[in-house]
Amino acid sequence: MGRKKQEEEQNNSEYGEPVQFDPTFTGPIHKRSCTDIICCVLFMLVITGYMVVGILAWLYGDPRHVLYPRNSTGMFCGMGQNKDKPNVMYFDIIKCATATNIMAAALQGLQCPTTQVCVKTCPSQFWILPPSAHFPGAKPADYFQKEYCVPSFQLEGTKYSAMDIVNKELCPLFYIPTTSVLGRCLPSLGGSAYNPNNIPTNFSLPGLDVNETLAAIRNSTADLTNGFNIKDVGLRIFEDFAKSWQWIVAGLVIAMVLSVLFLLLLRFTAPILVWVLIIGVLAAGAFGIWYCYNEYTSLANSSLTFGNVGITTNVQVYLQVRDTWLAFLIILSIVEAILLLALIFLRTRIRIAIALIQETSKALGHMMSTLFYPIITFVLLLVCVSYWGITALYLATSGAPIYKVVAMNVSQGDCSVIRANETCDPETFNFTQYPTCPSARCVFINYNSEGLFQRNLFNLQIYNVFAFLWCVNFVIALGHCTLAGAFASYYWAFTKPADIPTFPLIQSFMRALRYHVGSLAFGALILTLVQIVRIILEYLDHKFKEAQNPCTRFIMCCLKCCFWCLEKFIKFINRNAYIMIAIYGKNFCVSAKNAFSLLMRNIIRVVVLDKVTDLLLFFGKLFVVGGIGVLAFFFFSGRIQTPGTTFETAALNYYWMPIITVVFGAYLIAHGFFSVYNMGVDTLFLCFCEYYTPHIQHTVRV
């Protein structure tokens, strides 16, 4: 009677009536038509426009402005007449040592406020112009190195004195040991660079002794060195990868094998694992209750209270308060009681969840190709990310570069002769045209913003982001729909494996592309719009962070939280809508409505299945990643010897880098395989709920 009453209440639910069991239904409908054609056409137009934007960006953009350094005249180092000079050297590194300036010089094309020249190799030692260079009759060519001077300056036979050359910034007053990092000669403050034996006794800037000069260089270049002087470490890490890549690949292969075995063995071990994990959670809660009670009784004679302690950042003080453990004891007892009651009343639904998990493992055993579909998704996502990045780079460098005459040091001479916004050509510019301003240089300012294309670069970047997010969400939706179609075809195969279609994954993939591009694009578009709003909120929050008051910060936080929850909800609805699309071939709105109604009619089963599956997959990831991580640690740290191999742990510079690589790769592999399994569980669950009747033997088609 109770079961009958429950069924009647379910049939009269506000979320619609369950579909009656149809013994003639054999799985995903093959005779279907195209859905959401308008959205399909819109998506194709957006993709076409995206391709046009990429072509225009490629025609007008010049990524050399970002990839190659430039000298003070704006000419590229490592290209053209400077092909054999790939590095840029700064005359006075102290002037452009802040992270802001160097980042601007590296990424935005802006110049440091000192002369920059292209050089073949960066200086490797300390040098400063000696006092003897100022003596009458001294020849500057005997002291300066021409390769570090301005190329257009003829050092041999010059009429300028050494002091004039330095003041006009034709040659550097000093240089220090530097290393080429991304084509920039940056200070080498590590190793033996500052060995006293390598520093000349006369190395001192005006007004400072040797130690004060070194201290000034250290302090002014600290941020610069910490942020960019990483080439040595990078080379060492690359060397470690070159020595250990075979073993890294072996570790990833082991992770893949363990992931597949774990999923396939769930067919036999799922009941044991689920109940062991549930009992383990209850046992952990019981231990916590006992521990809190023990601590509570041990502090029976303590007179310390929250009133005595007040507010402090020392957490250990609160643990000496008896009421703290009483609060923990009450909270754990309530949670433990809720878990026990849930276990008692939901035991039947837990058994159904276990049955679906076992059935998913059987499905994977019959359709092993589904486990490798994430590779296709990964490749498509890689294409989307690469296209977006390249397009953004070319858009950012669109427009012809503009060069203007700038006084690098206004304190030298009369620089009022330089007209405001005076443009110049770096290839023909000659600083002797401004005899009263010796520091006049032709430098890069920005890119030409005139013209229709250049004036709309910001809008094109927004379009680039929008199209990128839409494409990424579409690729993910295509993966969900393809896997759902394959698992649904398995579920509705009455005699397994005889009735399972040939190549079910390929058939499902082709159905999704042929009939449901519009529906998948529709769901992806809704999710993209929410993500765009979240990006705008993050931008506004970052832009006006300093000007916000507590009220606006609270409102912004609430908005961000609400749209985060909305995005999660839409992802959940979309995922189940794609399953219904794969089965019945209806449009997105109808499929989403049917999926939502179906889930709400079985909300308790949804929660139980979701949590049980999450618990199992979390344990699986912990097993795979933790096991591979421990194995990699013992191997790469030398605790496991490998006789008969040429690999030596002592040869590695940083043995933890291969370990991190193996662990991260194992996590990605496990996540990819388990995402397929999770999709299979969700698909079989919806198929089970769709034709739910009291005769479970008809609905769970095994």
XYZ file of C-alpha atoms in Angstrom:
702
model
C 0.000 0.000 0.000
C 2.824 2.381 0.866
C 4.529 1.723 -2.459
C 1.236 2.230 -4.337
C 0.517 5.478 -2.530
C 4.012 6.701 -3.252
C 3.541 5.922 -6.942
C 0.218 7.791 -7.033
C 1.811 10.818 -5.416
C 4.609 10.637 -7.934
C 2.177 10.425 -10.845
C 0.301 13.478 -9.567
C 3.517 15.440 -9.127
C 3.636 19.009 -10.323
C 6.654 18.041 -12.399
C 4.630 15.786 -14.688
C 3.901 12.095 -14.879
C 6.543 9.456 -15.539
C 6.575 7.814 -18.942
C 5.006 4.372 -19.018
C 7.265 1.472 -19.853
C 7.371 0.735 -23.585
C 8.823 -2.697 -24.419
C 9.216 -1.689 -28.082
C 11.561 1.228 -27.343
C 15.084 0.159 -28.334
C 17.195 3.182 -27.503
C 18.162 6.480 -29.101
C 15.728 7.390 -31.865
C 17.338 7.127 -35.299
C 14.604 8.845 -37.294
C 15.009 12.402 -36.101
C 15.205 15.875 -37.605
C 17.445 18.912 -37.141
C 16.736 20.897 -33.981
C 17.174 24.584 -33.094
C 18.045 25.506 -36.680
C 18.048 29.251 -35.952
C 20.699 28.843 -33.269
C 22.664 26.559 -35.600
C 22.708 29.253 -38.292
C 23.678 31.887 -35.712
C 26.527 29.696 -34.448
C 27.810 29.175 -37.979
C 27.689 32.933 -38.614
C 29.642 33.579 -35.420
C 32.244 30.970 -36.416
C 32.518 32.555 -39.872
C 32.941 35.982 -38.290
C 35.521 34.521 -35.924
C 37.516 33.263 -38.903
C 37.259 36.679 -40.582
C 38.534 38.374 -37.408
C 41.445 35.931 -37.311
C 42.320 36.643 -40.944
C 42.185 40.425 -40.423
C 44.273 40.133 -37.273
C 46.823 38.068 -39.194
C 46.949 40.670 -41.975
C 47.296 43.712 -39.715
C 49.030 42.246 -36.664
C 52.745 41.894 -36.066
C 53.588 39.674 -33.066
C 57.259 40.528 -33.429
C 56.551 43.528 -31.201
C 55.931 41.084 -28.353
C 58.204 38.185 -29.246
C 61.365 40.156 -30.012
C 63.102 42.884 -27.962
C 63.818 46.306 -29.493
C 66.590 48.802 -29.102
C 66.050 52.478 -28.312
C 65.262 53.262 -31.930
C 62.516 50.621 -32.034
C 64.402 48.218 -34.313
C 64.046 44.516 -33.518
C 66.959 42.570 -32.087
C 67.545 39.235 -33.781
C 65.954 40.343 -37.076
C 67.017 42.241 -40.187
C 70.311 44.054 -39.822
C 70.415 42.929 -36.185
C 69.939 39.263 -37.049
C 73.204 38.301 -35.344
C 72.345 40.412 -32.277
C 69.379 38.714 -30.559
C 69.716 40.392 -27.149
C 69.022 43.912 -25.928
C 71.374 45.558 -23.431
C 70.366 48.429 -21.138
C 72.975 51.149 -20.578
C 71.778 51.870 -17.036
C 69.848 48.867 -15.780
C 69.032 50.689 -12.542
C 66.729 53.102 -14.390
C 64.498 50.334 -15.694
C 64.857 47.774 -12.939
C 61.319 47.921 -11.609
C 59.007 45.090 -12.598
C 56.536 47.557 -14.114
C 59.038 49.056 -16.506
C 60.582 45.779 -17.549
C 57.188 44.180 -18.122
C 56.210 47.168 -20.223
C 59.387 46.868 -22.221
C 58.902 43.147 -22.687
C 55.189 42.941 -23.410
C 53.910 46.348 -24.478
C 56.836 47.586 -26.484
C 57.507 50.578 -24.212
C 61.090 51.651 -23.690
C 63.057 51.909 -20.466
C 64.318 55.427 -19.712
C 67.843 54.535 -20.795
C 69.565 53.759 -24.069
C 69.144 50.200 -25.310
C 71.304 48.520 -27.954
C 71.179 45.127 -29.625
C 74.155 42.934 -28.739
C 75.359 39.492 -29.739
C 76.072 38.366 -26.199
C 75.265 39.932 -22.853
C 78.108 41.288 -20.692
C 79.566 38.639 -18.403
C 81.718 40.767 -16.099
C 81.854 44.027 -14.172
C 83.247 47.065 -15.968
C 83.230 50.819 -15.377
C 84.918 53.627 -17.244
C 88.308 54.101 -15.529
C 89.506 57.565 -14.410
C 92.339 57.442 -16.949
C 89.753 57.797 -19.737
C 89.257 61.431 -18.678
C 92.920 62.361 -19.021
C 93.838 64.764 -21.848
C 94.736 62.910 -25.006
C 92.945 59.715 -23.956
C 91.322 57.906 -26.854
C 87.763 56.691 -26.091
C 88.266 53.734 -28.459
C 90.847 52.382 -26.013
C 88.277 52.140 -23.219
C 84.806 51.581 -24.676
C 83.764 48.384 -26.438
C 82.137 49.210 -29.758
C 79.712 46.264 -29.584
C 78.047 47.878 -26.539
C 77.825 51.378 -28.048
C 75.119 52.893 -30.248
C 75.617 51.308 -33.723
C 75.440 54.615 -35.598
C 78.209 56.095 -33.443
C 81.699 55.919 -34.955
C 83.911 55.256 -31.954
C 87.146 55.268 -33.936
C 88.338 58.809 -34.628
C 85.529 60.493 -32.707
C 86.049 64.072 -31.535
C 83.965 63.518 -28.410
C 85.654 63.033 -25.076
C 84.796 60.050 -22.868
C 82.606 62.250 -20.673
C 80.741 63.611 -23.713
C 80.133 60.064 -24.950
C 78.685 59.063 -21.581
C 76.528 62.196 -21.276
C 75.162 61.743 -24.782
C 74.487 58.071 -23.943
C 76.465 56.846 -26.916
C 78.279 54.228 -24.838
C 77.555 52.893 -21.340
C 79.310 54.259 -18.271
C 79.317 50.786 -16.725
C 77.870 47.335 -17.108
C 77.479 44.336 -14.851
C 77.237 40.553 -15.413
C 73.919 39.844 -17.128
C 72.114 36.839 -18.540
C 69.854 36.727 -21.576
C 66.272 36.150 -20.399
C 63.660 36.322 -23.178
C 66.206 38.314 -25.182
C 66.785 40.874 -22.396
C 70.154 41.228 -20.661
C 69.113 41.060 -17.009
C 71.380 41.014 -13.934
C 73.003 37.719 -12.957
C 72.993 38.160 -9.202
C 73.326 34.462 -8.416
C 76.323 32.133 -8.360
C 79.760 33.757 -8.356
C 78.646 36.990 -10.026
C 79.383 39.030 -6.898
C 82.563 37.236 -5.933
C 84.909 39.988 -4.655
C 87.671 38.609 -6.863
C 85.549 39.363 -9.953
C 84.792 43.003 -9.049
C 87.304 45.696 -10.077
C 88.442 48.002 -7.299
C 87.375 51.095 -9.231
C 83.795 49.887 -9.755
C 81.917 52.709 -8.090
C 79.255 55.105 -9.305
C 79.683 58.859 -8.740
C 79.398 59.676 -5.031
C 79.465 56.004 -3.940
C 82.180 53.549 -2.982
C 82.369 49.975 -4.275
C 80.198 48.438 -1.542
C 77.588 51.195 -1.787
C 77.490 50.796 -5.572
C 76.939 47.056 -5.306
C 74.271 47.577 -2.660
C 72.474 50.096 -4.882
C 72.509 47.665 -7.802
C 71.303 44.803 -5.603
C 68.442 46.822 -4.119
C 67.279 48.402 -7.357
C 67.347 45.146 -9.324
C 65.940 42.833 -6.654
C 62.395 42.763 -8.074
C 63.746 42.474 -11.587
C 65.970 39.516 -10.747
C 63.360 37.699 -8.691
C 60.817 38.023 -11.479
C 62.900 37.243 -14.580
C 66.296 35.709 -13.814
C 65.018 32.138 -14.214
C 66.835 30.929 -17.265
C 69.357 28.863 -15.298
C 66.610 27.119 -13.343
C 64.605 26.597 -16.523
C 67.560 24.985 -18.275
C 68.144 22.679 -15.315
C 64.476 21.652 -15.290
C 64.553 21.046 -19.047
C 67.662 18.925 -18.560
C 65.859 16.866 -15.904
C 62.944 16.283 -18.272
C 65.335 15.210 -21.016
C 66.907 12.641 -18.670
C 63.699 11.266 -17.184
C 61.017 11.629 -19.873
C 60.860 7.866 -20.515
C 60.088 7.218 -16.856
C 57.563 10.057 -16.758
C 55.748 8.502 -19.706
C 55.907 5.123 -17.971
C 54.298 6.644 -14.874
C 51.502 8.169 -16.954
C 50.898 4.833 -18.705
C 50.635 3.148 -15.305
C 48.141 5.835 -14.243
C 46.063 5.146 -17.353
C 46.093 1.381 -16.717
C 45.135 1.859 -13.057
C 42.257 4.194 -14.015
C 40.850 1.727 -16.536
C 41.228 -1.222 -14.165
C 39.567 0.666 -11.323
C 36.540 1.531 -13.464
C 36.180 -1.963 -14.867
C 36.575 -3.632 -11.473
C 33.809 -1.462 -10.005
C 31.485 -4.005 -11.621
C 32.553 -6.453 -8.904
C 33.841 -4.217 -6.115
C 31.322 -1.342 -6.122
C 29.085 -2.762 -3.332
C 32.058 -3.502 -1.095
C 33.725 -0.148 -1.748
C 30.537 1.857 -1.211
C 29.661 0.205 2.092
C 33.279 0.299 3.301
C 33.474 4.021 2.516
C 30.113 4.716 4.182
C 31.080 2.750 7.278
C 34.461 4.493 7.238
C 32.786 7.917 7.265
C 30.561 6.853 10.161
C 33.556 5.402 12.006
C 35.492 8.632 11.520
C 32.552 10.581 12.938
C 32.316 8.214 15.907
C 36.027 8.625 16.587
C 35.626 12.398 16.430
C 32.789 12.244 18.973
C 34.875 10.092 21.306
C 37.908 12.378 20.949
C 35.886 15.549 21.602
C 34.241 13.943 24.653
C 37.643 12.863 25.963
C 39.063 16.389 25.561
C 35.926 17.865 27.117
C 36.241 15.703 30.230
C 39.992 16.314 30.533
C 39.320 20.073 30.849
C 36.760 19.657 33.629
C 38.885 21.630 36.081
C 39.676 24.412 33.596
C 38.215 27.821 34.432
C 39.110 29.320 31.043
C 36.120 30.676 29.077
C 35.566 32.551 25.832
C 35.090 35.691 27.895
C 38.573 35.334 29.340
C 40.166 34.588 25.987
C 38.500 37.289 23.902
C 39.452 37.601 20.246
C 42.892 36.267 19.299
C 44.632 34.842 16.258
C 46.170 32.032 18.301
C 43.867 29.081 17.626
C 45.590 26.939 20.264
C 44.167 29.179 22.973
C 40.589 28.330 21.966
C 41.412 24.629 22.167
C 42.118 25.097 25.877
C 38.550 26.284 26.431
C 36.192 23.488 27.572
C 33.195 24.922 25.709
C 35.075 24.622 22.404
C 35.135 20.841 22.643
C 31.511 20.826 23.799
C 30.538 22.700 20.632
C 32.544 20.260 18.505
C 30.911 17.341 20.323
C 27.384 18.629 19.686
C 28.063 19.382 16.010
C 29.629 15.978 15.335
C 26.850 14.183 17.190
C 24.179 15.940 15.092
C 26.026 15.151 11.849
C 26.527 11.541 12.895
C 22.836 11.166 13.740
C 21.812 12.664 10.379
C 24.127 10.271 8.527
C 22.793 7.253 10.443
C 19.170 8.197 9.754
C 19.955 8.842 6.086
C 21.631 5.435 5.854
C 18.624 3.698 7.417
C 15.963 5.382 5.290
C 17.946 5.564 2.029
C 19.438 2.077 2.012
C 17.191 1.002 -0.891
C 18.227 3.965 -3.002
C 21.860 3.306 -2.176
C 21.433 -0.219 -3.521
C 19.920 1.202 -6.734
C 22.883 3.566 -7.039
C 25.279 0.650 -6.610
C 23.402 -1.303 -9.299
C 23.700 1.620 -11.734
C 27.406 1.974 -10.966
C 27.946 -1.718 -11.650
C 25.964 -1.447 -14.863
C 28.124 1.490 -15.989
C 31.234 -0.635 -15.476
C 29.665 -3.318 -17.687
C 28.931 -0.668 -20.331
C 32.548 0.477 -20.314
C 33.654 -3.127 -20.721
C 31.514 -3.466 -23.871
C 32.360 0.019 -25.242
C 36.022 0.601 -24.397
C 36.259 3.292 -27.081
C 34.255 5.654 -24.853
C 37.186 5.815 -22.421
C 39.354 7.460 -25.062
C 36.849 10.052 -26.280
C 38.294 12.704 -23.883
C 41.343 12.737 -26.166
C 39.144 14.132 -28.961
C 37.685 16.709 -26.593
C 41.184 17.676 -25.445
C 42.403 18.147 -29.028
C 39.384 20.288 -29.948
C 39.816 22.406 -26.817
C 43.513 22.802 -27.608
C 42.591 24.076 -31.077
C 40.134 26.585 -29.559
C 42.636 27.853 -26.996
C 45.431 28.125 -29.580
C 43.248 30.023 -32.054
C 42.062 32.386 -29.333
C 45.594 33.061 -28.087
C 47.052 33.642 -31.546
C 44.151 35.886 -32.559
C 44.441 37.912 -29.341
C 48.195 38.315 -29.914
C 47.780 39.499 -33.481
C 44.934 41.846 -32.537
C 47.035 43.360 -29.745
C 49.809 44.175 -32.229
C 47.596 45.434 -35.064
C 48.392 48.793 -36.609
C 51.651 50.340 -37.754
C 54.072 51.312 -34.943
C 54.420 55.025 -34.214
C 57.846 56.450 -33.345
C 58.403 59.869 -31.779
C 61.416 61.927 -30.805
C 61.905 61.701 -27.038
C 64.572 63.167 -24.751
C 65.922 60.286 -22.684
C 67.490 62.723 -20.200
C 65.924 66.211 -20.143
C 68.560 67.449 -17.689
C 71.203 67.328 -20.405
C 71.152 70.382 -22.644
C 68.196 72.306 -24.031
C 65.568 69.788 -25.232
C 62.896 72.397 -25.938
C 63.853 72.136 -29.625
C 61.936 68.864 -29.771
C 58.438 69.617 -30.959
C 55.478 68.040 -29.193
C 54.428 64.721 -30.768
C 57.231 64.947 -33.318
C 57.317 61.676 -35.261
C 60.409 60.070 -36.734
C 61.732 57.090 -38.675
C 64.063 54.906 -36.573
C 66.019 53.746 -39.631
C 66.926 57.265 -40.785
C 66.955 59.132 -37.455
C 70.194 60.866 -36.435
C 70.493 62.417 -32.970
C 72.961 65.014 -34.336
C 69.924 66.798 -35.778
C 69.347 68.037 -32.208
C 72.760 69.375 -31.122
C 71.359 71.108 -28.012
C 69.654 67.898 -26.810
C 72.227 65.076 -26.910
C 69.798 62.542 -25.372
C 67.232 62.857 -28.197
C 66.188 59.448 -29.463
C 63.586 58.047 -31.851
C 61.575 55.598 -29.732
C 58.474 53.462 -30.170
C 55.357 54.970 -28.531
C 52.352 52.856 -29.486
C 50.479 51.378 -32.424
C 48.478 53.425 -34.897
C 44.884 53.601 -33.661
C 43.546 55.379 -36.730
C 41.374 53.547 -39.210
C 38.209 51.508 -38.829
C 39.954 48.268 -37.898
C 42.280 49.840 -35.335
C 39.499 51.872 -33.683
C 37.522 48.691 -33.031
C 40.324 46.553 -31.632
C 38.762 46.496 -28.163
C 35.433 45.360 -29.589
C 37.197 42.688 -31.626
C 38.981 41.431 -28.507
C 35.605 41.145 -26.762
C 34.265 39.247 -29.788
C 37.335 37.021 -29.633
C 36.625 36.134 -25.992
C 32.900 35.600 -26.628
C 33.452 33.331 -29.628
C 36.172 31.449 -27.756
C 33.913 30.706 -24.782
C 31.061 29.672 -27.070
C 33.314 27.286 -29.005
C 34.745 25.778 -25.814
C 31.298 25.221 -24.321
C 30.092 23.737 -27.629
C 32.994 21.252 -27.679
C 32.172 20.171 -24.124
C 28.467 19.877 -25.026
C 29.347 17.764 -28.063
C 31.309 15.410 -25.823
C 28.413 15.070 -23.374
C 25.877 14.368 -26.117
C 28.145 11.866 -27.870
C 28.863 9.854 -24.726
C 25.216 10.008 -23.644
C 24.082 8.574 -26.975
C 26.569 5.714 -26.725
C 25.583 4.768 -23.148
C 21.874 5.087 -23.940
C 22.271 2.687 -26.860
C 23.874 0.223 -24.438
C 21.108 0.619 -21.845
C 18.287 -0.086 -24.320
C 20.025 -3.103 -25.841
C 17.816 -5.901 -24.488
C 20.347 -8.688 -25.100
C 23.880 -7.561 -24.329
C 26.211 -7.447 -26.123
C 24.357 -8.825 -29.177
C 21.918 -5.887 -29.443
C 24.534 -3.169 -28.856
C 24.923 -1.205 -32.131
C 28.162 -1.456 -34.084
C 30.470 1.456 -33.283
C 27.964 3.137 -30.915
C 30.314 6.023 -30.129
C 30.825 6.941 -33.794
C 27.104 6.656 -34.518
C 26.283 8.922 -31.575
C 28.932 11.431 -32.651
C 27.573 11.596 -36.197
C 23.969 11.965 -34.965
C 24.988 14.887 -32.742
C 26.778 16.669 -35.590
C 24.117 15.959 -38.184
C 20.988 16.843 -36.237
C 21.806 18.704 -33.018
C 24.488 21.322 -33.633
C 21.842 23.997 -33.050
C 20.665 22.503 -29.746
C 24.218 22.048 -28.462
C 25.074 25.603 -29.527
C 21.914 26.882 -27.795
C 22.919 25.362 -24.461
C 26.508 26.535 -24.918
C 25.294 30.067 -25.701
C 23.272 30.317 -22.486
C 26.284 29.198 -20.468
C 28.576 31.580 -22.380
C 26.377 34.602 -21.608
C 26.525 33.821 -17.890
C 30.311 33.416 -18.072
C 30.619 36.760 -19.878
C 28.665 38.435 -17.070
C 30.984 36.822 -14.520
C 34.028 38.100 -16.418
C 32.556 41.620 -16.493
C 31.897 41.476 -12.745
C 35.468 40.340 -12.080
C 36.782 43.145 -14.282
C 34.694 45.782 -12.523
C 35.666 44.438 -9.125
C 39.344 44.620 -10.038
C 39.037 48.016 -11.723
C 37.235 49.783 -8.887
C 38.622 47.823 -5.960
C 40.295 50.824 -4.354
C 37.225 53.058 -4.713
C 34.710 50.604 -3.266
C 33.086 51.090 0.109
C 31.869 48.176 2.288
C 28.361 48.396 0.848
C 29.458 48.158 -2.794
C 31.901 45.367 -1.932
C 29.061 43.426 -0.322
C 26.816 43.946 -3.366
C 29.622 42.914 -5.720
C 30.331 39.819 -3.644
C 26.646 38.859 -3.696
C 26.448 39.336 -7.470
C 29.543 37.230 -8.049
C 28.218 34.504 -5.760
C 24.789 34.491 -7.435
C 26.190 34.228 -10.950
C 28.609 31.518 -9.828
C 25.660 29.506 -8.528
C 23.722 30.263 -11.724
C 26.597 28.975 -13.844
C 26.741 25.734 -11.834
C 22.975 25.284 -12.158
C 23.041 25.869 -15.931
C 25.884 23.375 -16.335
C 23.823 20.803 -14.433
C 20.691 21.435 -16.529
C 22.667 21.472 -19.790
C 24.370 18.190 -18.988
C 21.061 16.387 -18.459
C 19.427 18.176 -21.398
C 22.155 16.834 -23.702
C 21.370 13.311 -22.449
C 17.691 13.740 -23.369
C 18.694 15.191 -26.754
C 20.890 12.162 -27.422
C 18.006 9.786 -26.572
C 14.938 11.445 -28.113
C 16.362 14.012 -30.540
C 14.160 16.885 -29.380
C 15.181 20.542 -29.218
C 17.086 22.019 -26.315
C 14.217 23.702 -24.458
C 11.967 20.620 -24.529
C 14.872 18.371 -23.535
C 15.900 20.667 -20.687
C 12.308 20.847 -19.420
C 11.874 17.080 -19.574
C 15.208 16.446 -17.907
C 14.485 18.924 -15.115
C 11.023 17.436 -14.505
C 12.450 13.932 -14.493
C 15.142 14.861 -11.997
C 12.709 16.672 -9.716
C 10.399 13.627 -9.673
C 13.383 11.576 -8.512
C 15.225 14.232 -6.506
C 16.149 11.900 -3.629
C 17.567 9.308 -6.018
C 19.489 12.092 -7.754
C 21.106 13.247 -4.512
C 21.942 9.715 -3.347
C 23.386 8.656 -6.707
C 25.351 11.881 -7.053
C 26.936 11.605 -3.619
C 27.651 7.889 -3.889
C 29.256 8.377 -7.304
C 31.262 11.378 -6.096
C 32.490 9.346 -3.133
C 33.574 6.460 -5.348
C 35.273 8.638 -7.953
C 37.016 10.680 -5.271
C 38.366 7.459 -3.798
C 39.374 6.354 -7.299
C 41.256 9.583 -8.001
C 42.896 9.369 -4.588
C 43.903 5.775 -5.329
C 45.344 6.528 -8.785
C 46.998 9.882 -8.078
C 48.167 8.960 -4.581
C 49.519 5.597 -5.683
C 51.362 7.025 -8.683
C 52.640 9.930 -6.573
C 54.096 7.629 -3.923
C 55.630 5.379 -6.593
C 57.140 8.388 -8.393
C 58.528 9.773 -5.134
C 60.273 6.541 -4.208
C 61.599 6.098 -7.742
C 62.865 9.604 -8.541
C 64.250 10.147 -5.033
C 66.385 7.014 -5.404
C 64.628 4.911 -2.778
C 63.723 2.330 -5.441
C 66.677 0.994 -7.383
C 66.254 -0.012 -11.025
C 68.963 -2.548 -11.912
C 69.731 -2.894 -15.580
C 68.836 0.723 -16.449
C 71.030 3.732 -17.189
C 68.832 6.122 -15.186
C 70.496 7.649 -12.107
C 68.562 9.741 -9.626
C 71.693 11.607 -8.599
C 71.943 13.026 -12.124
C 68.731 15.031 -11.623
C 68.986 18.654 -10.519
C 65.449 18.825 -9.097
C 64.010 15.336 -8.612
C 60.689 16.844 -7.485
C 59.918 18.227 -10.954
C 59.380 14.784 -12.555
C 57.333 13.836 -9.496
C 55.073 16.893 -9.862
C 54.738 16.217 -13.589
C 53.750 12.594 -13.040
C 51.248 13.489 -10.287
C 49.651 16.279 -12.335
C 49.510 14.099 -15.441
C 48.019 11.215 -13.444
C 45.315 13.536 -12.129
C 44.417 14.701 -15.641
C 44.310 11.132 -16.915
C 42.169 9.949 -13.997
C 39.869 12.950 -14.374
C 39.443 12.251 -18.092
C 38.569 8.578 -17.605
C 36.351 9.214 -14.601
C 34.462 11.985 -16.407
C 33.414 9.377 -18.982
C 32.313 7.080 -16.179
C 30.367 9.876 -14.504
C 28.597 10.626 -17.781
C 27.727 6.960 -18.123
C 26.226 6.845 -14.637
C 24.127 9.954 -15.302
C 22.888 8.605 -18.648
C 21.910 5.206 -17.282
C 20.239 6.898 -14.322
C 18.056 9.082 -16.545
C 17.182 6.068 -18.697
C 16.242 4.188 -15.536
C 14.098 7.032 -14.185
C 12.424 7.749 -17.527
C 10.625 4.408 -17.652
C 10.357 3.776 -13.926
C 7.700 1.228 -12.937
C 7.313 -0.984 -9.872
C 8.801 -3.797 -11.933
C 12.430 -2.874 -11.571
C 13.458 -5.905 -13.561
C 12.044 -4.166 -16.647
C 13.706 -0.833 -16.027
C 17.219 -1.897 -15.118
C 18.026 -3.552 -18.436
C 20.983 -5.814 -17.624
